[in-house]
mmCIF file of C-alpha atoms in Angstrom:
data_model
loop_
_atom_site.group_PDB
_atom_site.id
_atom_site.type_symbol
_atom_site.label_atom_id
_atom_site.label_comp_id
_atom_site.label_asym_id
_atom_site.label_seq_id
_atom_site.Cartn_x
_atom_site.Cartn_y
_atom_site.Cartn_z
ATOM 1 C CA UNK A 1 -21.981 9.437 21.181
ATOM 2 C CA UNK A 2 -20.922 9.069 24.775
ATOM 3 C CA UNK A 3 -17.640 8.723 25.959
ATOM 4 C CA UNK A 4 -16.758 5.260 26.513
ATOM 5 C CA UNK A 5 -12.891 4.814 27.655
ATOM 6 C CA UNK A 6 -12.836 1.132 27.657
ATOM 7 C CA UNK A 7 -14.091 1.137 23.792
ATOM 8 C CA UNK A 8 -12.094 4.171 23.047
ATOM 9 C CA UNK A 9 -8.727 2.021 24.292
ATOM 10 C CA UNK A 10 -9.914 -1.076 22.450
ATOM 11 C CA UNK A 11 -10.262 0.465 19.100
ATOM 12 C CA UNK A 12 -7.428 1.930 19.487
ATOM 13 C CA UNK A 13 -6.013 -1.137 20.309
ATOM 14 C CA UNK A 14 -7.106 -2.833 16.798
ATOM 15 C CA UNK A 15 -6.504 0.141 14.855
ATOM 16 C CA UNK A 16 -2.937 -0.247 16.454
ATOM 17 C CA UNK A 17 -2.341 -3.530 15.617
ATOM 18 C CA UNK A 18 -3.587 -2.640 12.663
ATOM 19 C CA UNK A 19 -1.055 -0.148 11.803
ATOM 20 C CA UNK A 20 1.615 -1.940 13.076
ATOM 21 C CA UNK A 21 0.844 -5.140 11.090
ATOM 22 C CA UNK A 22 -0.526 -3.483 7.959
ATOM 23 C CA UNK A 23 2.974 -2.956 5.712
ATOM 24 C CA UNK A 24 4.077 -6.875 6.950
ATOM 25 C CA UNK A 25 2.646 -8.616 3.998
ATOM 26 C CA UNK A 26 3.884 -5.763 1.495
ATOM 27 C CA UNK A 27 7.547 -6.052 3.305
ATOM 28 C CA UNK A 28 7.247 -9.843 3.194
ATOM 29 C CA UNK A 29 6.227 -9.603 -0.599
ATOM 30 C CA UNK A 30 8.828 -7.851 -1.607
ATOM 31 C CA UNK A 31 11.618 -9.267 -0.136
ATOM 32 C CA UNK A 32 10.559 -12.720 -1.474
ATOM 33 C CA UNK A 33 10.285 -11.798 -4.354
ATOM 34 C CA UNK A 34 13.186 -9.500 -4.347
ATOM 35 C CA UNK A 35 10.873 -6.977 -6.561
ATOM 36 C CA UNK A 36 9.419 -3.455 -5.743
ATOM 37 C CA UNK A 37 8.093 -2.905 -9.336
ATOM 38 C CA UNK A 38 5.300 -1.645 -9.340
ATOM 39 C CA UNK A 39 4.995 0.224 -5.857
ATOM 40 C CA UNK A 40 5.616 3.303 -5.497
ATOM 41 C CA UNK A 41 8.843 4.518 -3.346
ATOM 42 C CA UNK A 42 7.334 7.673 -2.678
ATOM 43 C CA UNK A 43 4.185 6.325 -1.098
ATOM 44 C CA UNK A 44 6.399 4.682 0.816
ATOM 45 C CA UNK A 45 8.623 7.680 1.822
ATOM 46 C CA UNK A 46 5.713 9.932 1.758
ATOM 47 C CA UNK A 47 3.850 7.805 4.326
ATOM 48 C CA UNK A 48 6.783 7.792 6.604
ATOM 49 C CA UNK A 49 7.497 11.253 6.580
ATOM 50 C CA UNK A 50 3.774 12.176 7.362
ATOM 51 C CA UNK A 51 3.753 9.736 10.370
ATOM 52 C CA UNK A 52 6.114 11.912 12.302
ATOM 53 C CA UNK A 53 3.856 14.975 12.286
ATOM 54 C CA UNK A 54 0.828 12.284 13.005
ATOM 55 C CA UNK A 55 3.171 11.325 15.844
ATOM 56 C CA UNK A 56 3.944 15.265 17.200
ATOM 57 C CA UNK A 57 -0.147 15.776 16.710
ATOM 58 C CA UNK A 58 -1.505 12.854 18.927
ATOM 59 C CA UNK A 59 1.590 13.487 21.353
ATOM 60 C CA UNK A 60 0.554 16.918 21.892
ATOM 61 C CA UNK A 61 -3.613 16.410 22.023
ATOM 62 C CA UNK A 62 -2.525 13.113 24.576
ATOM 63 C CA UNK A 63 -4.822 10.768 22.886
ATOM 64 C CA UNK A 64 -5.304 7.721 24.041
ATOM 65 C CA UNK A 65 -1.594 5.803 23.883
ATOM 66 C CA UNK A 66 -2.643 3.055 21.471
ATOM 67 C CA UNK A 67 -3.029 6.108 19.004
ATOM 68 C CA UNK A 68 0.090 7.626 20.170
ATOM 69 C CA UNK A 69 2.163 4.792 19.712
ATOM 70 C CA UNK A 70 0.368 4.147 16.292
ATOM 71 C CA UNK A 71 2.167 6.656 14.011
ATOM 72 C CA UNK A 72 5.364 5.435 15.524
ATOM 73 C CA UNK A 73 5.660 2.209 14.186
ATOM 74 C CA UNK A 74 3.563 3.106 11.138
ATOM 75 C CA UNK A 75 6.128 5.192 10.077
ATOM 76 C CA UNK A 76 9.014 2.752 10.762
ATOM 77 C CA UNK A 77 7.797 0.228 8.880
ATOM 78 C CA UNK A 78 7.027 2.629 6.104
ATOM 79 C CA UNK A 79 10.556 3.897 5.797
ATOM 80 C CA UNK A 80 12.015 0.103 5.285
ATOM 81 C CA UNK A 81 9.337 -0.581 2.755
ATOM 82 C CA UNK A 82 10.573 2.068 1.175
ATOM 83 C CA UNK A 83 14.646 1.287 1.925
ATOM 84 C CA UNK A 84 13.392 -1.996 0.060
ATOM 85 C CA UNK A 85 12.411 0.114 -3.367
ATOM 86 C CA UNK A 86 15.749 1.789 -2.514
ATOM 87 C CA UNK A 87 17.704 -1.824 -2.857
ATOM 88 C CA UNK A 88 15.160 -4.216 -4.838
ATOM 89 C CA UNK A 89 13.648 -1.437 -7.057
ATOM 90 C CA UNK A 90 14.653 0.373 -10.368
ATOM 91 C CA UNK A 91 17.185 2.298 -8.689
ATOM 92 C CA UNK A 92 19.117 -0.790 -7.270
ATOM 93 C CA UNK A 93 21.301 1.110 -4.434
ATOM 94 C CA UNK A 94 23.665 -0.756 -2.627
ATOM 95 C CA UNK A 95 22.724 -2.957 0.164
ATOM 96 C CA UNK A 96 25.127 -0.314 2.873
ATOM 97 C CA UNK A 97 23.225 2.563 1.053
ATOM 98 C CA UNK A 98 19.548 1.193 1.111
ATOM 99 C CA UNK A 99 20.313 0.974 5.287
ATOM 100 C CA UNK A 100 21.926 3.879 5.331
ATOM 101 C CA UNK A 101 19.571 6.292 4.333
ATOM 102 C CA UNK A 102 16.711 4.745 5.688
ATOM 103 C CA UNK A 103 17.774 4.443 9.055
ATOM 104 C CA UNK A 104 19.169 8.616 8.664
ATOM 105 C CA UNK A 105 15.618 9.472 7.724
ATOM 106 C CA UNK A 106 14.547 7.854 10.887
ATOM 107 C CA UNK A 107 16.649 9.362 12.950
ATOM 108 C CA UNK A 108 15.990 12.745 11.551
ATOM 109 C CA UNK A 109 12.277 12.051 11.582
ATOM 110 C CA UNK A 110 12.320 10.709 15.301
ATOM 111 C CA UNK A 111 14.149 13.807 16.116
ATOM 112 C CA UNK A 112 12.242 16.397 14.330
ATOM 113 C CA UNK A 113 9.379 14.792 16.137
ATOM 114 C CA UNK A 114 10.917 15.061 19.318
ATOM 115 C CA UNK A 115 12.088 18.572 19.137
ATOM 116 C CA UNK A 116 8.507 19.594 17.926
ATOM 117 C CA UNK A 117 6.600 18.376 20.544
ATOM 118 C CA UNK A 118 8.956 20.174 23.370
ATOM 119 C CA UNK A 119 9.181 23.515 21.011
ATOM 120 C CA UNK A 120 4.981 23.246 20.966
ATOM 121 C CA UNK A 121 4.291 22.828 24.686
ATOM 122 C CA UNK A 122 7.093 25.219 25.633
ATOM 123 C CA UNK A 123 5.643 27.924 23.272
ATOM 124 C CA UNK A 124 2.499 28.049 25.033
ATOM 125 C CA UNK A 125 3.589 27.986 28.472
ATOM 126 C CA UNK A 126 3.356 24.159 29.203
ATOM 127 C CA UNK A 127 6.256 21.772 30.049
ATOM 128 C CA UNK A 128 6.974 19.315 27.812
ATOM 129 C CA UNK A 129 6.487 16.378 30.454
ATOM 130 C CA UNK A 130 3.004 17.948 31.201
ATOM 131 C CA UNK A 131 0.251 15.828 29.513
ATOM 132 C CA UNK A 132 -2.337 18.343 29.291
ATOM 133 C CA UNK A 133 -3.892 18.878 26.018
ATOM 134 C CA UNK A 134 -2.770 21.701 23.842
ATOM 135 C CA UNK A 135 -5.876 22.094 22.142
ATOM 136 C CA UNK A 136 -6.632 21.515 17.961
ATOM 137 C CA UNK A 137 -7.720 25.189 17.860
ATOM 138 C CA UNK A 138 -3.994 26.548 18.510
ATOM 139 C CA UNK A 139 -2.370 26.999 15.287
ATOM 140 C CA UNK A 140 0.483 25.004 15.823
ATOM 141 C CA UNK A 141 -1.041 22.052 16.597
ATOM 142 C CA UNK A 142 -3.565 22.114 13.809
ATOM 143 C CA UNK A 143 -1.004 22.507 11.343
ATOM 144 C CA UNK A 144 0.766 19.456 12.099
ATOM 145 C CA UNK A 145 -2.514 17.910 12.114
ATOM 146 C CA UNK A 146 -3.457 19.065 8.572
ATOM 147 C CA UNK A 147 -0.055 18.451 7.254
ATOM 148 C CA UNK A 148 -0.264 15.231 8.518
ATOM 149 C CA UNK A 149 -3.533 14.545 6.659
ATOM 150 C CA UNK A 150 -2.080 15.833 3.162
ATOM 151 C CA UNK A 151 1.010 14.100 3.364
ATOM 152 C CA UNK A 152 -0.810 10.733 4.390
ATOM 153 C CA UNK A 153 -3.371 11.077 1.374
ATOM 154 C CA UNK A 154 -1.031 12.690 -1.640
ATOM 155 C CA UNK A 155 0.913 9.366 -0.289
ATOM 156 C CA UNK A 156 -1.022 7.718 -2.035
ATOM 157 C CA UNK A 157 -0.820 9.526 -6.010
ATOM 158 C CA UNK A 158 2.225 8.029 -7.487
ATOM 159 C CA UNK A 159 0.773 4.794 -6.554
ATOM 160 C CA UNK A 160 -2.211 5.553 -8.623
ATOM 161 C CA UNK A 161 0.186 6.705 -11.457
ATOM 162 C CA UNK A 162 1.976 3.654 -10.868
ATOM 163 C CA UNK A 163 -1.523 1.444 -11.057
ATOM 164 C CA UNK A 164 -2.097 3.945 -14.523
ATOM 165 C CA UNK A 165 1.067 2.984 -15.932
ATOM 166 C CA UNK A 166 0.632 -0.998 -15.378
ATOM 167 C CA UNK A 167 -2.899 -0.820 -16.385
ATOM 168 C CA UNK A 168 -3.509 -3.058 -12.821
ATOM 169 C CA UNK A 169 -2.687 -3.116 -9.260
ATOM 170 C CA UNK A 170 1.143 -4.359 -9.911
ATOM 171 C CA UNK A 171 3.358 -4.775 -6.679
ATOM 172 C CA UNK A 172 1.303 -3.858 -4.126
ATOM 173 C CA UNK A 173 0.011 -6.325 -1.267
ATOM 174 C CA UNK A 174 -4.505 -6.550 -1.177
ATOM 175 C CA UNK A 175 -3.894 -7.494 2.314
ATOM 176 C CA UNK A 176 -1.543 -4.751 3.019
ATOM 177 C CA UNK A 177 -4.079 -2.351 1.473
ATOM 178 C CA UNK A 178 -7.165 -3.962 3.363
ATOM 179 C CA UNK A 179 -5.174 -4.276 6.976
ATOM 180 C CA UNK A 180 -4.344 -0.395 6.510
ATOM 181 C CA UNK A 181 -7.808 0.449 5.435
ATOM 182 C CA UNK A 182 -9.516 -1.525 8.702
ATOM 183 C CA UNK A 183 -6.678 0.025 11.057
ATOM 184 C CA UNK A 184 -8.446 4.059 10.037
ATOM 185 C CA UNK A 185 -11.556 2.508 10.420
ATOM 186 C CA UNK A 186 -10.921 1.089 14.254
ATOM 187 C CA UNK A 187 -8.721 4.685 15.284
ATOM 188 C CA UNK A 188 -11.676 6.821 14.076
ATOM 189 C CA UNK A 189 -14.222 4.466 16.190
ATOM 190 C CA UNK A 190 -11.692 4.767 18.668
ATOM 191 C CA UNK A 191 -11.902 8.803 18.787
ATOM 192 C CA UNK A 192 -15.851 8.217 18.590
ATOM 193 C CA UNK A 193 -15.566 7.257 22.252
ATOM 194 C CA UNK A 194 -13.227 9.986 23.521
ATOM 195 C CA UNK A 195 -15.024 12.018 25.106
ATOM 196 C CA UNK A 196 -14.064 14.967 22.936
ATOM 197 C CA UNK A 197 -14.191 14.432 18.687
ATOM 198 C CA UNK A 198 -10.968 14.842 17.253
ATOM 199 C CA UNK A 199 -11.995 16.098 13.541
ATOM 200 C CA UNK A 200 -8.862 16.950 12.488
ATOM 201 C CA UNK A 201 -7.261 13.377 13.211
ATOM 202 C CA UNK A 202 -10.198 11.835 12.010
ATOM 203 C CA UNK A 203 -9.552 13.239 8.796
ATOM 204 C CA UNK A 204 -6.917 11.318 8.418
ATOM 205 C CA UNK A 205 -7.659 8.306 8.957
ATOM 206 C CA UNK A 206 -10.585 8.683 7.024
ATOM 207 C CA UNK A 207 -8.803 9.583 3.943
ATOM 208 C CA UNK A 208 -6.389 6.509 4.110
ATOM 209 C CA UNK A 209 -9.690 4.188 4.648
ATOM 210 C CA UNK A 210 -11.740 6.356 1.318
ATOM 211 C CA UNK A 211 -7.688 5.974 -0.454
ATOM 212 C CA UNK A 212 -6.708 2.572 0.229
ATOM 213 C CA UNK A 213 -10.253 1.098 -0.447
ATOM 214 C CA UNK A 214 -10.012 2.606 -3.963
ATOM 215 C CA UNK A 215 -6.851 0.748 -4.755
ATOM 216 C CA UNK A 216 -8.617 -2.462 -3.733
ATOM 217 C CA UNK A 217 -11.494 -1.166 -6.011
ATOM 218 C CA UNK A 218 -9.203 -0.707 -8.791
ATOM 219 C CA UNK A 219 -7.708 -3.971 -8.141
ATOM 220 C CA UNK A 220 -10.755 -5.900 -8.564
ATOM 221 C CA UNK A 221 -11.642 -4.514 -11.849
ATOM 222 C CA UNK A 222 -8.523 -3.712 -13.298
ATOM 223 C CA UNK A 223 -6.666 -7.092 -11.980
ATOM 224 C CA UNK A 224 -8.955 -9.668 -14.013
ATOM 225 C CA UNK A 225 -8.745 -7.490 -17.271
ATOM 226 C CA UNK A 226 -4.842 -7.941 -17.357
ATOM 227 C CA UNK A 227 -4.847 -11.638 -16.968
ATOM 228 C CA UNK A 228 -7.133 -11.946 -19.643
ATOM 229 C CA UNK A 229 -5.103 -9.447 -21.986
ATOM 230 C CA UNK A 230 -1.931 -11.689 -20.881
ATOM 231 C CA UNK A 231 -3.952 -14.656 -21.588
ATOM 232 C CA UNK A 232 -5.065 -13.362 -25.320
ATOM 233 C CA UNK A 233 -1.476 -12.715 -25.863
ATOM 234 C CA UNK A 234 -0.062 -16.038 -24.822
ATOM 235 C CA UNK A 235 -2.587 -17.510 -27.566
ATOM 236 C CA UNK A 236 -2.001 -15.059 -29.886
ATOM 237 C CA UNK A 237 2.181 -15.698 -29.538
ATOM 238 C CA UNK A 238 1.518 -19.762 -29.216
ATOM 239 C CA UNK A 239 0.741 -20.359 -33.027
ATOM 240 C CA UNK A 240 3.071 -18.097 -34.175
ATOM 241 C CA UNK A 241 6.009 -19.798 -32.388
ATOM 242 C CA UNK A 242 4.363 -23.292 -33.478
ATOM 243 C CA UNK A 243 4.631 -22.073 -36.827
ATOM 244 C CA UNK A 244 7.745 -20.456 -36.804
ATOM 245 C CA UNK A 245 9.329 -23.952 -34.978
ATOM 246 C CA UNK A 246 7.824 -25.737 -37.963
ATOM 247 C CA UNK A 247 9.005 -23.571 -40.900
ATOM 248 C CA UNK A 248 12.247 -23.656 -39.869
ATOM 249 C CA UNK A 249 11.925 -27.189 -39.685
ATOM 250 C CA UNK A 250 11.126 -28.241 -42.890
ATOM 251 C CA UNK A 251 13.793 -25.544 -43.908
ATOM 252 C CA UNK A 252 16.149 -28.269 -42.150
ATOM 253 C CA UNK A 253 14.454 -31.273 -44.058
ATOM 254 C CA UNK A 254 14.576 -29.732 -47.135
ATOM 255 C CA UNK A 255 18.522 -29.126 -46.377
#
């Protein structure tokens, strides 16, 4: 395909937006209804964590910025989805706690990030202000970019546990799941019209389009077949408690 760099901005553009959008409805969710159960803290954690070597990987291969500022908020907003399972979830933390640590893995992340972009440049001669491409085929840089690619898509495995458990999609936002999907679909158009194929970050976004659209898969069959279960169980509990209510009574007339 040729390279194109108004389209390779504007899907980068959407698949920004995209990103930065996509965890809204889940954070929105679950602070209305003050319940995590269901999702999965370390998909939440997980996703955060593999955003910062996302962020050191586009940083150092200078891809367009929509893509470089992509990872960045991507991560943020996964790290206070998951300070949300830290406060509304099973574990119930304290409110100071819940902020606490999620704004400390932030930090920690943003610095890690930081420090690995300037340690990568400077190891192979190159300033870290310099914006010239390192290059996937130096190790360095296409480890972060794997890494970045495992942690984003074994992200994504307690929540199917969590689905496995449930017996249905329990917890988790469709729109959050579809938004996330269409934001890897728009960044791997995007690198489509750079004039150099990134694989390796295609990868990843790939996998969280192929991941996320199974959990909307799952949700469509898996969904319907628990309300009708709950719904066979309502009937099945509404004579008994009719019949119950009316033994007891006659147990009063006959008193």
């Amino acid at each position: 395909m040729l390279a194109n760099p108004v389209a390779e901005n504007v899907f980068g553009t959407l698949g920004t937006v995209c990103w930065t959008i996509q965890v809204v409805p889940q954070l929105v969710k679950s602070f209305k209804t003050k319940n995590t159960e269901g999702l999965s803290p370390i998909l939440m954690l997980t996703w955060g964590i593999g955003a910062a070597p996302l962020g050191v990987y586009v940083i150092v291969q200078d891809l367009n910025v929509p893509l470089i500022v992509q990872p960045q908020i991507f991560g943020v907003l996964c790290l206070i989805g998951w300070g949300q399972c830290l406060y509304y979830g099973a574990a119930k933390r304290p409110h100071r706690t819940a902020i606490l640590l999620t704004v400390g893995v932030m930090l920690l992340l943003g610095f890690f990030e930081l420090l690995m972009v300037i340690a990568l440049r400077s190891g192979y001669g190159i300033s870290p202000f310099d914006r010239t491409p390192l290059g996937k085929e130096k190790p360095g840089v296409l480890f972060f970019g794997i890494l970045s690619a495992i942690l984003i898509s074994l992200g994504l495995l307690p929540q199917y546990y969590e689905i496995w458990i449930h017996r249905e999609v329990k917890g988790v936002s469709k729109l959050f799941m579809f938004v996330d999907a269409l934001g890897g679909v728009f960044s791997v158009l995007s690198l489509a019209f750079k004039e150099k194929f990134d694989t390796t970050a295609s990868v990843t976004y790939c996998m969280v389009t192929v991941l996320d659209g199974i959990v909307l898969l799952l949700a469509l069959i898996l969904n319907p077949l628990a309300r009708r279960r709950r719904n066979r169980g309502q009937q099945i509990v509404a004579p008994i408690s009719e019949n119950a209510n009316t033994s007891l009574s006659m147990q009063q007339l006959s008193t």
